Coordinates of C-alpha atoms in Angstrom, one line a residue:
Chain R
M1 CA 96.7 84.2 71.4
I2 CA 93.6 86.0 72.7
D3 CA 91.9 88.0 70.0
R4 CA 89.0 90.4 69.6
D5 CA 86.5 87.7 68.9
A6 CA 87.3 86.0 72.3
I7 CA 86.9 89.4 74.0
R8 CA 83.6 90.1 72.3
A9 CA 82.3 86.7 73.3
A10 CA 83.4 87.3 76.9
A11 CA 81.6 90.7 76.8
A12 CA 78.4 89.0 75.8
R13 CA 78.7 86.3 78.4
I14 CA 79.5 88.5 81.4
A15 CA 77.2 91.5 80.5
P16 CA 74.3 90.5 82.8
H17 CA 76.8 90.2 85.8
I18 CA 79.3 93.0 85.6
R19 CA 79.0 96.8 85.6
R20 CA 79.9 98.7 82.5
T21 CA 82.0 101.1 84.5
P22 CA 81.7 104.8 83.7
L23 CA 84.3 107.2 82.5
L24 CA 85.4 110.5 84.2
R25 CA 86.8 113.1 81.8
L26 CA 89.1 115.6 83.4
A27 CA 90.4 118.8 81.6
P28 CA 94.1 119.5 81.8
G29 CA 94.0 121.8 84.8
E30 CA 91.5 119.8 86.8
L31 CA 94.0 117.6 88.6
G32 CA 95.6 120.7 90.0
P33 CA 96.9 123.7 88.1
D34 CA 100.6 123.0 89.0
L35 CA 100.8 119.6 87.4
G36 CA 101.5 121.0 84.0
L37 CA 99.7 118.2 82.1
A38 CA 99.3 119.4 78.5
H39 CA 96.3 117.0 77.9
G40 CA 93.1 116.0 79.5
L41 CA 92.6 112.6 80.9
V42 CA 89.8 110.0 80.5
L43 CA 89.7 107.8 83.7
K44 CA 88.1 104.4 83.4
L45 CA 86.5 103.9 86.8
E46 CA 87.1 100.2 87.2
L47 CA 87.3 100.7 91.0
L48 CA 83.5 101.0 90.9
Q49 CA 83.2 97.5 89.5
A50 CA 81.4 94.9 91.6
S51 CA 83.8 93.6 94.4
G52 CA 85.9 96.7 94.0
S53 CA 88.2 95.8 91.1
F54 CA 88.2 94.7 87.4
K55 CA 88.7 91.1 88.5
P56 CA 85.1 89.8 88.2
R57 CA 85.3 90.2 84.4
G58 CA 87.7 87.4 84.1
A59 CA 86.2 85.3 86.9
F60 CA 82.7 85.4 85.3
N61 CA 84.0 84.7 81.9
T62 CA 85.9 81.7 83.1
M63 CA 82.9 80.4 85.1
L64 CA 80.5 80.9 82.2
A65 CA 82.7 79.6 79.3
G66 CA 81.8 76.0 80.0
P67 CA 79.6 73.8 82.3
L68 CA 80.3 74.5 85.9
P69 CA 81.1 71.3 87.9
A70 CA 78.9 70.5 90.9
A71 CA 81.8 71.1 93.2
G72 CA 81.8 74.8 92.2
V73 CA 85.0 76.9 91.8
I74 CA 88.3 77.2 93.6
A75 CA 90.9 80.0 93.5
A76 CA 94.0 81.0 95.3
S77 CA 94.4 84.7 96.2
G78 CA 94.7 86.9 99.2
G79 CA 93.1 89.8 97.5
N80 CA 91.1 91.2 94.7
H81 CA 90.9 88.0 92.7
G82 CA 89.7 86.0 95.7
A83 CA 87.0 88.5 96.3
A84 CA 85.9 88.5 92.7
V85 CA 85.7 84.8 92.4
A86 CA 83.7 84.7 95.7
Y87 CA 81.4 87.4 94.3
A88 CA 80.9 85.6 91.0
A89 CA 80.2 82.3 92.7
R90 CA 77.5 83.8 94.8
A91 CA 75.9 85.5 91.8
L92 CA 75.9 82.2 89.9
G93 CA 74.7 80.2 92.8
V94 CA 77.7 77.8 93.1
A95 CA 80.1 77.0 95.9
A96 CA 83.5 78.7 96.1
E97 CA 86.6 77.8 98.0
I98 CA 89.2 80.6 98.3
F99 CA 92.7 79.7 99.5
V100 CA 94.5 82.6 101.1
P101 CA 98.0 82.9 102.5
E102 CA 98.5 83.6 106.2
I103 CA 99.5 87.2 105.4
T104 CA 96.1 88.1 104.1
G105 CA 94.6 90.7 106.5
A106 CA 91.4 90.5 108.4
A107 CA 89.5 93.0 106.2
K108 CA 90.2 91.0 103.0
R109 CA 89.3 87.7 104.7
A110 CA 86.1 89.2 105.9
R111 CA 85.2 90.5 102.4
I112 CA 85.8 87.0 100.8
A113 CA 83.8 85.3 103.5
G114 CA 81.1 88.0 103.3
Y115 CA 80.4 86.9 99.8
G116 CA 79.7 83.4 101.1
A117 CA 82.9 81.6 100.1
R118 CA 84.6 79.0 102.2
L119 CA 87.9 80.6 103.2
V120 CA 90.9 78.3 103.6
V121 CA 94.3 79.5 104.9
G122 CA 96.6 77.5 102.6
G123 CA 100.1 78.3 103.9
A124 CA 102.5 81.1 104.7
A125 CA 102.7 82.7 101.2
Y126 CA 100.8 82.8 98.0
D127 CA 102.6 80.0 96.3
E128 CA 101.8 77.6 99.1
A129 CA 98.1 78.7 99.0
R130 CA 98.1 78.1 95.3
Q131 CA 99.6 74.6 95.6
A132 CA 97.1 73.8 98.3
S133 CA 94.2 75.0 96.1
E134 CA 95.5 72.8 93.2
R135 CA 95.6 69.7 95.5
R136 CA 92.1 70.5 96.7
A137 CA 90.8 71.0 93.1
A138 CA 92.2 67.6 92.2
E139 CA 90.2 66.0 95.1
T140 CA 86.9 67.8 94.5
G141 CA 86.8 68.5 90.8
A142 CA 86.1 72.1 91.3
L143 CA 86.9 74.5 88.4
Q144 CA 90.1 76.4 89.0
V145 CA 90.0 80.1 88.2
H146 CA 93.5 81.5 87.9
A147 CA 94.3 85.0 89.0
Y148 CA 95.8 85.9 85.6
D149 CA 97.3 83.1 83.5
Q150 CA 94.2 81.6 81.8
A151 CA 92.8 82.4 78.4
T152 CA 89.3 83.1 79.6
V153 CA 90.6 85.4 82.3
L154 CA 92.5 87.5 79.8
A155 CA 89.5 87.6 77.5
G156 CA 87.3 88.8 80.4
Q157 CA 89.7 91.5 81.5
G158 CA 90.0 92.6 77.8
T159 CA 86.4 93.8 78.0
V160 CA 87.7 96.8 79.9
A161 CA 89.3 97.8 76.6
L162 CA 86.3 96.9 74.5
E163 CA 84.0 99.2 76.5
W164 CA 86.6 102.0 76.5
S165 CA 87.1 101.9 72.8
E166 CA 83.4 102.2 72.3
D167 CA 82.9 105.0 74.9
A168 CA 86.2 106.9 74.2
P169 CA 87.3 106.0 70.7
E170 CA 89.5 109.1 70.6
L171 CA 92.2 107.8 73.0
T172 CA 95.7 107.7 71.6
H173 CA 97.3 106.1 74.7
V174 CA 96.0 104.1 77.6
L175 CA 97.9 103.6 80.8
V176 CA 97.3 100.3 82.7
A177 CA 98.8 98.9 85.9
T178 CA 100.4 95.4 85.5
G179 CA 100.4 92.7 88.1
G180 CA 100.4 89.1 86.7
G181 CA 99.5 90.3 83.2
G182 CA 95.8 89.4 82.9
L183 CA 94.5 92.9 82.5
I184 CA 97.3 94.3 80.3
G185 CA 97.3 91.1 78.2
G186 CA 93.5 91.3 77.6
M187 CA 93.6 95.0 76.9
A188 CA 96.6 95.0 74.6
A189 CA 95.0 92.1 72.7
W190 CA 91.9 94.3 72.1
Y191 CA 93.8 97.4 71.2
A192 CA 96.4 95.5 69.0
G193 CA 96.6 97.2 65.6
S194 CA 94.3 100.0 66.5
G195 CA 95.3 103.7 66.9
T196 CA 95.5 103.3 70.7
Q197 CA 98.9 102.4 72.3
V198 CA 98.9 100.5 75.6
I199 CA 101.4 101.5 78.2
S200 CA 102.2 99.2 81.2
V201 CA 102.9 100.8 84.5
E202 CA 104.4 98.9 87.5
S203 CA 105.7 99.9 90.8
E204 CA 109.4 99.7 91.3
G205 CA 108.8 97.1 94.0
C206 CA 107.0 94.7 91.6
P207 CA 108.7 95.1 88.1
T208 CA 107.3 91.8 86.8
L209 CA 106.6 92.7 83.2
A210 CA 109.4 95.2 82.8
M211 CA 111.9 92.5 83.8
A212 CA 110.3 89.9 81.6
L213 CA 110.4 92.2 78.6
R214 CA 114.1 93.0 79.2
E215 CA 115.0 89.3 79.6
G216 CA 112.8 88.2 76.7
R217 CA 110.8 85.7 78.9
P218 CA 108.9 85.6 82.2
V219 CA 111.4 85.6 85.1
A220 CA 111.0 85.7 88.8
A221 CA 110.9 89.3 90.0
P222 CA 110.9 91.0 93.4
V223 CA 107.6 91.5 95.2
G224 CA 107.5 94.5 97.5
G225 CA 106.4 98.0 98.1
L226 CA 103.1 99.8 98.5
A227 CA 101.2 98.0 95.7
A228 CA 102.4 94.5 96.4
D229 CA 99.0 93.3 97.6
S230 CA 97.4 93.8 94.2
L231 CA 100.3 93.9 91.7
G232 CA 102.7 91.5 93.4
A233 CA 102.8 88.5 91.1
R234 CA 106.2 86.8 91.4
Q235 CA 106.3 86.2 87.6
V236 CA 104.2 87.5 84.8
G237 CA 101.9 84.9 83.2
A238 CA 102.9 83.3 79.9
L239 CA 99.7 84.4 78.1
G240 CA 99.9 88.0 79.2
F241 CA 103.6 88.1 78.4
A242 CA 103.1 86.8 74.9
V243 CA 100.6 89.6 74.1
A244 CA 102.6 92.3 75.9
Q245 CA 105.8 91.4 74.0
R246 CA 104.0 92.2 70.7
H247 CA 101.5 94.8 71.6
V248 CA 102.5 96.9 74.6
A249 CA 104.2 100.1 73.5
A250 CA 106.2 100.8 76.7
A251 CA 106.6 99.3 80.2
V252 CA 107.5 101.9 82.9
L253 CA 108.2 101.8 86.6
V254 CA 107.1 104.3 89.3
P255 CA 108.3 104.8 92.8
D256 CA 105.9 104.3 95.8
A257 CA 106.0 108.0 96.5
A258 CA 104.3 108.6 93.1
I259 CA 101.7 106.0 93.8
L260 CA 100.9 107.6 97.1
A261 CA 100.7 111.0 95.4
A262 CA 98.3 109.6 92.8
Q263 CA 96.1 108.2 95.5
R264 CA 95.9 111.6 97.3
L265 CA 95.3 113.4 94.0
L266 CA 92.5 111.1 93.0
W267 CA 90.9 111.8 96.4
E268 CA 91.5 115.6 96.4
A269 CA 90.5 116.2 92.8
A270 CA 87.8 113.7 92.2
R271 CA 86.8 112.0 95.5
L272 CA 87.9 108.6 94.2
V273 CA 89.4 106.1 96.6
A274 CA 92.0 104.0 94.7
E275 CA 94.1 101.4 96.3
P276 CA 97.9 101.6 95.6
G277 CA 97.6 99.3 92.6
G278 CA 94.6 101.2 91.4
A279 CA 96.5 104.5 91.4
T280 CA 99.7 103.1 89.9
A281 CA 98.8 103.9 86.2
L282 CA 98.1 107.6 87.0
A283 CA 101.4 107.7 89.0
A284 CA 103.3 107.4 85.8
L285 CA 102.0 110.8 84.6
L286 CA 102.6 112.5 87.9
C287 CA 106.3 111.5 88.2
G288 CA 107.1 111.7 84.5
A289 CA 107.8 108.0 84.1
W290 CA 105.8 108.2 81.0
V291 CA 105.3 111.4 79.0
A292 CA 103.1 111.7 75.9
P293 CA 105.3 111.8 72.7
A294 CA 106.2 115.4 71.9
G295 CA 104.6 115.4 68.6
A296 CA 101.4 114.0 70.1
R297 CA 101.1 116.3 73.1
G298 CA 98.7 118.7 71.6
G299 CA 96.7 116.0 70.0
A300 CA 97.2 113.2 72.5
S301 CA 94.2 111.8 74.3
I302 CA 95.3 109.9 77.4
G303 CA 93.3 107.2 79.2
V304 CA 94.1 105.9 82.6
V305 CA 92.5 102.8 84.2
V306 CA 91.8 103.2 87.9
C307 CA 91.6 99.5 88.4
G308 CA 90.8 98.9 92.1
G309 CA 89.6 100.5 95.3
N310 CA 90.0 97.8 97.9
C311 CA 91.8 99.6 100.7
E312 CA 91.0 101.3 103.9
P313 CA 89.2 104.5 102.6
G314 CA 91.0 106.7 105.2
S315 CA 94.4 105.7 103.8
V316 CA 94.0 108.0 100.8
A317 CA 93.7 111.3 102.7
G318 CA 96.8 113.4 102.7
Chain Y
M1 CA 60.0 130.6 87.8
I2 CA 63.0 128.7 86.4
D3 CA 62.3 127.0 83.2
R4 CA 64.0 124.6 80.8
D5 CA 65.3 127.4 78.7
A6 CA 67.1 128.9 81.6
I7 CA 68.6 125.5 82.5
R8 CA 69.7 124.9 78.8
A9 CA 71.4 128.3 78.8
A10 CA 73.1 127.4 82.1
A11 CA 74.3 124.1 80.6
A12 CA 75.9 125.9 77.6
R13 CA 77.5 128.5 79.9
I14 CA 79.1 126.2 82.4
A15 CA 80.0 123.3 80.1
P16 CA 83.7 124.3 79.7
H17 CA 84.1 124.4 83.5
I18 CA 82.2 121.5 85.1
R19 CA 82.3 117.8 84.7
R20 CA 79.5 115.9 83.1
T21 CA 79.3 113.4 85.9
P22 CA 78.9 109.8 85.0
L23 CA 76.2 107.3 85.9
L24 CA 76.6 104.0 87.7
R25 CA 73.9 101.5 86.9
L26 CA 73.3 98.8 89.6
A27 CA 71.1 95.8 89.1
P28 CA 68.5 94.9 91.9
G29 CA 70.8 92.5 93.8
E30 CA 74.0 94.5 93.6
L31 CA 73.5 96.6 96.7
G32 CA 73.2 93.4 98.7
P33 CA 71.0 90.5 98.1
D34 CA 69.1 91.1 101.4
L35 CA 67.8 94.6 100.6
G36 CA 64.9 93.3 98.6
L37 CA 64.9 96.2 96.1
A38 CA 62.6 95.1 93.2
H39 CA 64.3 97.5 90.8
G40 CA 67.7 98.5 89.7
L41 CA 69.2 101.9 90.4
V42 CA 70.9 104.6 88.3
L43 CA 73.2 106.6 90.5
K44 CA 74.2 110.1 89.3
L45 CA 77.8 110.5 90.6
E46 CA 77.7 114.1 91.4
L47 CA 80.1 113.5 94.2
L48 CA 82.8 113.2 91.5
Q49 CA 82.1 116.8 90.4
A50 CA 84.8 119.4 90.7
S51 CA 85.2 120.5 94.4
G52 CA 83.4 117.3 95.5
S53 CA 79.7 118.3 95.2
F54 CA 77.2 119.6 92.6
K55 CA 77.6 123.2 93.8
P56 CA 80.0 124.5 91.1
R57 CA 77.1 124.3 88.6
G58 CA 75.2 127.1 90.2
A59 CA 78.3 129.0 91.1
F60 CA 79.7 129.0 87.6
N61 CA 76.3 129.9 86.1
T62 CA 75.9 132.9 88.5
M63 CA 79.4 134.1 87.7
L64 CA 79.1 133.7 84.0
A65 CA 75.5 135.1 83.6
G66 CA 76.7 138.7 83.6
P67 CA 79.8 140.8 83.7
L68 CA 82.0 140.0 86.8
P69 CA 82.8 143.1 88.9
A70 CA 86.5 143.9 89.4
A71 CA 86.0 143.1 93.1
G72 CA 85.3 139.5 92.3
V73 CA 82.8 137.3 94.1
I74 CA 81.7 136.8 97.7
A75 CA 79.8 134.1 99.4
A76 CA 78.8 132.9 102.9
S77 CA 79.1 129.1 103.5
G78 CA 81.0 126.9 105.8
G79 CA 80.9 124.0 103.4
N80 CA 80.3 122.8 99.9
H81 CA 79.1 126.1 98.5
G82 CA 82.1 128.0 99.8
A83 CA 84.4 125.4 98.3
A84 CA 82.5 125.6 94.9
V85 CA 82.6 129.4 94.7
A86 CA 86.3 129.4 95.6
Y87 CA 87.0 126.8 92.9
A88 CA 85.0 128.7 90.3
A89 CA 86.7 132.0 91.1
R90 CA 90.1 130.4 90.7
A91 CA 89.0 128.9 87.4
L92 CA 87.7 132.2 86.1
G93 CA 90.7 134.2 87.5
V94 CA 88.8 136.4 89.8
A95 CA 89.1 137.1 93.6
A96 CA 86.8 135.4 96.0
E97 CA 86.0 136.1 99.6
I98 CA 84.3 133.3 101.5
F99 CA 82.7 134.1 104.9
V100 CA 82.5 131.0 107.2
P101 CA 81.0 130.7 110.6
E102 CA 83.3 129.8 113.5
I103 CA 81.9 126.2 113.6
T104 CA 83.5 125.4 110.2
G105 CA 86.1 122.8 110.7
A106 CA 89.8 123.0 109.8
A107 CA 89.5 120.6 106.8
K108 CA 86.8 122.7 105.1
R109 CA 88.7 125.9 105.8
A110 CA 91.8 124.4 104.3
R111 CA 90.0 123.3 101.2
I112 CA 88.4 126.8 100.6
A113 CA 91.8 128.5 101.2
G114 CA 93.5 125.9 99.1
Y115 CA 91.5 127.1 96.1
G116 CA 93.0 130.5 96.7
A117 CA 90.0 132.3 98.3
R118 CA 90.3 134.8 101.1
L119 CA 88.7 133.1 104.1
V120 CA 86.9 135.3 106.6
V121 CA 85.4 134.1 109.9
G122 CA 82.2 136.0 110.0
G123 CA 80.6 135.1 113.3
A124 CA 79.4 132.3 115.4
A125 CA 76.8 130.8 113.1
Y126 CA 75.9 130.8 109.4
D127 CA 73.4 133.7 109.7
E128 CA 76.0 136.0 111.1
A129 CA 78.5 135.0 108.4
R130 CA 75.9 135.7 105.8
Q131 CA 75.2 139.2 107.2
A132 CA 78.9 140.0 107.4
S133 CA 79.3 138.9 103.8
E134 CA 76.4 141.1 102.7
R135 CA 77.9 144.1 104.5
R136 CA 81.3 143.4 102.9
A137 CA 79.7 143.1 99.4
A138 CA 78.0 146.5 99.9
E139 CA 81.5 147.9 100.5
T140 CA 83.4 146.2 97.8
G141 CA 80.9 145.8 95.0
A142 CA 81.7 142.0 94.7
L143 CA 79.1 139.8 93.2
Q144 CA 77.2 137.8 95.8
V145 CA 76.7 134.1 95.0
H146 CA 73.9 132.7 97.2
A147 CA 74.1 129.1 98.4
Y148 CA 70.6 128.4 97.0
D149 CA 68.1 131.2 96.7
Q150 CA 69.1 132.8 93.5
A151 CA 67.7 132.1 90.0
T152 CA 71.0 131.5 88.3
V153 CA 71.9 129.1 91.1
L154 CA 68.8 127.0 90.6
A155 CA 69.3 127.0 86.8
G156 CA 72.9 125.8 87.3
Q157 CA 71.9 123.0 89.6
G158 CA 69.1 122.1 87.2
T159 CA 71.7 121.0 84.7
V160 CA 72.1 117.8 86.8
A161 CA 68.6 116.9 85.6
L162 CA 69.3 118.0 82.0
E163 CA 72.3 115.6 81.8
W164 CA 70.5 112.8 83.5
S165 CA 67.4 113.0 81.3
E166 CA 69.7 112.7 78.3
D167 CA 71.8 109.9 79.7
A168 CA 69.0 107.9 81.3
P169 CA 65.7 108.9 79.7
E170 CA 64.0 105.8 81.1
L171 CA 63.9 107.1 84.7
T172 CA 60.4 107.2 86.2
H173 CA 61.5 108.6 89.6
V174 CA 64.6 110.5 90.9
L175 CA 65.5 110.9 94.5
V176 CA 67.2 114.1 95.5
A177 CA 68.5 115.3 98.9
T178 CA 67.2 118.7 99.8
G179 CA 69.0 121.4 101.8
G180 CA 68.1 125.0 100.9
G181 CA 66.2 124.0 97.8
G182 CA 68.6 124.9 95.1
L183 CA 69.2 121.4 93.7
I184 CA 65.7 120.2 94.1
G185 CA 64.3 123.4 92.7
G186 CA 66.5 123.3 89.6
M187 CA 65.9 119.6 89.0
A188 CA 62.1 119.7 89.5
A189 CA 61.9 122.6 87.1
W190 CA 63.7 120.5 84.5
Y191 CA 61.6 117.4 85.0
A192 CA 58.3 119.3 85.4
G193 CA 55.6 117.9 83.1
S194 CA 57.9 115.0 82.0
G195 CA 57.4 111.3 82.8
T196 CA 59.9 111.5 85.7
Q197 CA 58.8 112.3 89.2
V198 CA 61.1 114.1 91.6
I199 CA 61.2 112.9 95.2
S200 CA 62.8 115.1 98.0
V201 CA 64.6 113.4 100.8
E202 CA 65.7 115.2 103.9
S203 CA 67.1 114.0 107.2
E204 CA 64.8 114.1 110.2
G205 CA 67.2 116.6 111.7
C206 CA 66.8 119.1 108.9
P207 CA 63.2 118.9 107.6
T208 CA 63.2 122.2 105.9
L209 CA 61.2 121.5 102.7
A210 CA 58.9 118.9 104.4
M211 CA 57.9 121.5 107.0
A212 CA 57.4 124.3 104.4
L213 CA 55.2 122.1 102.2
R214 CA 53.1 121.2 105.2
E215 CA 52.8 124.9 106.3
G216 CA 52.3 126.1 102.7
R217 CA 55.2 128.6 103.0
P218 CA 58.9 128.6 103.9
V219 CA 59.2 128.4 107.7
A220 CA 62.2 128.1 110.1
A221 CA 63.1 124.5 110.7
P222 CA 65.4 122.7 113.1
V223 CA 69.0 122.2 111.9
G224 CA 70.7 119.1 113.4
G225 CA 71.8 115.6 112.9
L226 CA 74.4 113.9 110.8
A227 CA 73.8 115.8 107.5
A228 CA 73.5 119.3 109.0
D229 CA 76.8 120.5 107.5
S230 CA 75.4 120.1 104.0
L231 CA 71.6 120.0 104.3
G232 CA 71.2 122.3 107.2
A233 CA 69.6 125.4 105.8
R234 CA 67.4 127.1 108.4
Q235 CA 64.6 127.8 105.9
V236 CA 64.1 126.6 102.4
G237 CA 64.6 129.3 99.7
A238 CA 61.6 131.1 98.2
L239 CA 62.6 130.1 94.6
G240 CA 63.1 126.4 95.3
F241 CA 60.0 126.3 97.4
A242 CA 57.9 127.7 94.6
V243 CA 59.1 125.0 92.2
A244 CA 58.8 122.2 94.8
Q245 CA 55.3 123.1 95.7
R246 CA 54.2 122.5 92.2
H247 CA 56.6 119.9 90.9
V248 CA 57.9 117.7 93.7
A249 CA 55.9 114.5 94.0
A250 CA 56.8 113.7 97.6
A251 CA 59.0 115.0 100.4
V252 CA 60.1 112.3 102.8
L253 CA 62.3 112.2 105.9
V254 CA 65.0 109.7 106.9
P255 CA 66.7 109.0 110.3
D256 CA 70.4 109.4 110.7
A257 CA 70.8 105.7 111.1
A258 CA 69.6 105.2 107.5
I259 CA 72.0 107.9 106.2
L260 CA 74.9 106.1 107.9
A261 CA 73.7 102.8 106.5
A262 CA 73.6 104.3 103.0
Q263 CA 77.1 105.7 103.4
R264 CA 78.4 102.3 104.4
L265 CA 76.5 100.5 101.6
L266 CA 77.8 102.9 98.9
W267 CA 81.3 102.1 100.1
E268 CA 80.8 98.4 100.4
A269 CA 78.9 97.9 97.2
A270 CA 80.5 100.5 94.9
R271 CA 83.6 102.0 96.6
L272 CA 81.9 105.4 96.7
V273 CA 82.6 107.8 99.5
A274 CA 79.5 109.9 100.0
E275 CA 79.2 112.5 102.8
P276 CA 76.0 112.2 104.9
G277 CA 74.1 114.7 102.7
G278 CA 75.3 112.8 99.7
A279 CA 73.9 109.5 100.9
T280 CA 70.6 110.9 102.1
A281 CA 68.7 110.3 98.9
L282 CA 69.7 106.6 98.9
A283 CA 68.8 106.3 102.6
A284 CA 65.1 106.7 101.7
L285 CA 65.2 103.4 99.8
L286 CA 67.0 101.6 102.5
C287 CA 64.7 102.5 105.3
G288 CA 61.5 102.5 103.3
A289 CA 60.8 106.2 103.7
W290 CA 60.0 106.1 100.0
V291 CA 58.8 103.0 98.1
A292 CA 58.2 102.9 94.4
P293 CA 54.4 102.8 93.7
A294 CA 53.1 99.2 93.7
G295 CA 51.9 99.4 90.1
A296 CA 55.2 100.8 89.0
R297 CA 57.5 98.4 90.9
G298 CA 58.1 96.1 87.9
G299 CA 58.5 98.9 85.5
A300 CA 59.9 101.6 87.7
S301 CA 63.3 102.9 87.0
I302 CA 64.8 104.7 89.9
G303 CA 67.5 107.4 89.9
V304 CA 69.4 108.5 93.0
V305 CA 71.6 111.6 93.1
V306 CA 74.8 111.0 95.1
C307 CA 75.4 114.7 95.5
G308 CA 78.6 115.2 97.5
G309 CA 81.7 113.5 98.9
N310 CA 83.3 116.1 101.1
C311 CA 83.9 114.1 104.3
E312 CA 86.8 112.3 105.9
P313 CA 87.0 109.2 103.7
G314 CA 87.6 106.9 106.7
S315 CA 84.2 107.9 108.1
V316 CA 82.3 105.7 105.6
A317 CA 83.9 102.4 106.6
G318 CA 81.6 100.2 108.7

């Protein structure tokens, strides 16, 4: 199980390479007087992280945790993880091969290639790309960086919580979007046993963690809807699930309409461009999928991770 | 002359209403390895301020500095100032009339009206709208909030520098875009006599302060180019000019191409959507209009205000 020491070690390792992302504090009325939120919000602006999402934290930690092979690194991802590994490889001066599925769009391919990685189209869907990347890694000896189910990845993503607990120790609840479980696993491991509860938010189209918690084990889940490109893991990772089962206070689902509303609100109220997965945590407050406990409403202090901004910027305007 | 006491008083007055905007620290290579910047940057994210620019600081300070008349407030502006006054009036529960010129686009009109202000089209260009607003204020007794040339406005905008000097005391130089002189005047008044030099950046299309400094007095300047909607004051204000003449270290001009490049870079490297005027200060570093002094390059610590984000978000993509 990932613990605070592993996350502290990750933070020290990655500090020269990642941005300590800032917070934006919003008073109750600032997201619009009609929302009726009884509490202010503390947004963690992880969308301003290098490469546009939190993913470089885990990528750098994995690449710096041991000696890097001469063959460099390899990853499978059509999205934020691929961009983050390519970014980290460039920063550390090693080669990267990123295997993407055919469905990956031109903009995301261009970003990965723009960081200097070798882009390989590895099959029709993510699973084929992943298998192709594993075969290639066996040939070359490159270090595989998993998108979520790897201890160094969880520890890296957990540094979001470490920074937040230092910069906003008053938080009673933090809302986090869940895809494959790397971010929520790392964050819940940090906050475990503290006064801060971690709430998982998923889109109804990608209910990976909610289904696993209900079944008591990781199970295959649907992958669809607006946030599928960043939250659409077929199955939650074993490591993240083990943490979430013990340390996540609630796992809620939100409809695509609430995600879109959250994207538009972040733009209207704070000039932030969040991709659908990046706006998913906030969506839970907008649609009431999660409400601060009645007793805590007055005293609750709510944090929301805005975890990515890799979308067409024009897509957030109403 | 505005002084630190006036700015401290403004900060105390407006604190319940404005956002203490966060900083984003970028290492030398993070804006792109090819830029050749020898120093890191500390961005002040004033584009995340309520209403999308720094303008509510001066608006709130003006409205809270004395008793508000029953007739509320009145302002002339087709852009960020009008939105800020409308926002502040809603927050304080008073009526606002905003006079806009005919050239003000539908999106900006909608934003001003969306904050609940009464929108009045006051003539073909800004000067006519301003004159119409002054006639109306004489009739109603409403408090006029000037877009820049008012002592309470300068003191309010100066709080950007107060926050920054607390949060990043190491800065040796700060780059600030200049329009009518409210922001640069307030900021230069704060930093006067400190170890931090203030650099004014204007677009070549709106060289208001640069021309005034050359002539030794405020003079009419051209209004054109990409940033005219936010930086296009015909003539720098007397108050801001008086401060700038004594306390601004340099006033440089940048071409529109550099402003566009800065907008694209802020999006690519940090997922920030800056309007042209909001990206103008950074543009000076990109095109070399301003370069840190040779002796200081190693030890220089450069701050850049990203002062507004009120544009179509899709306009920043390359």
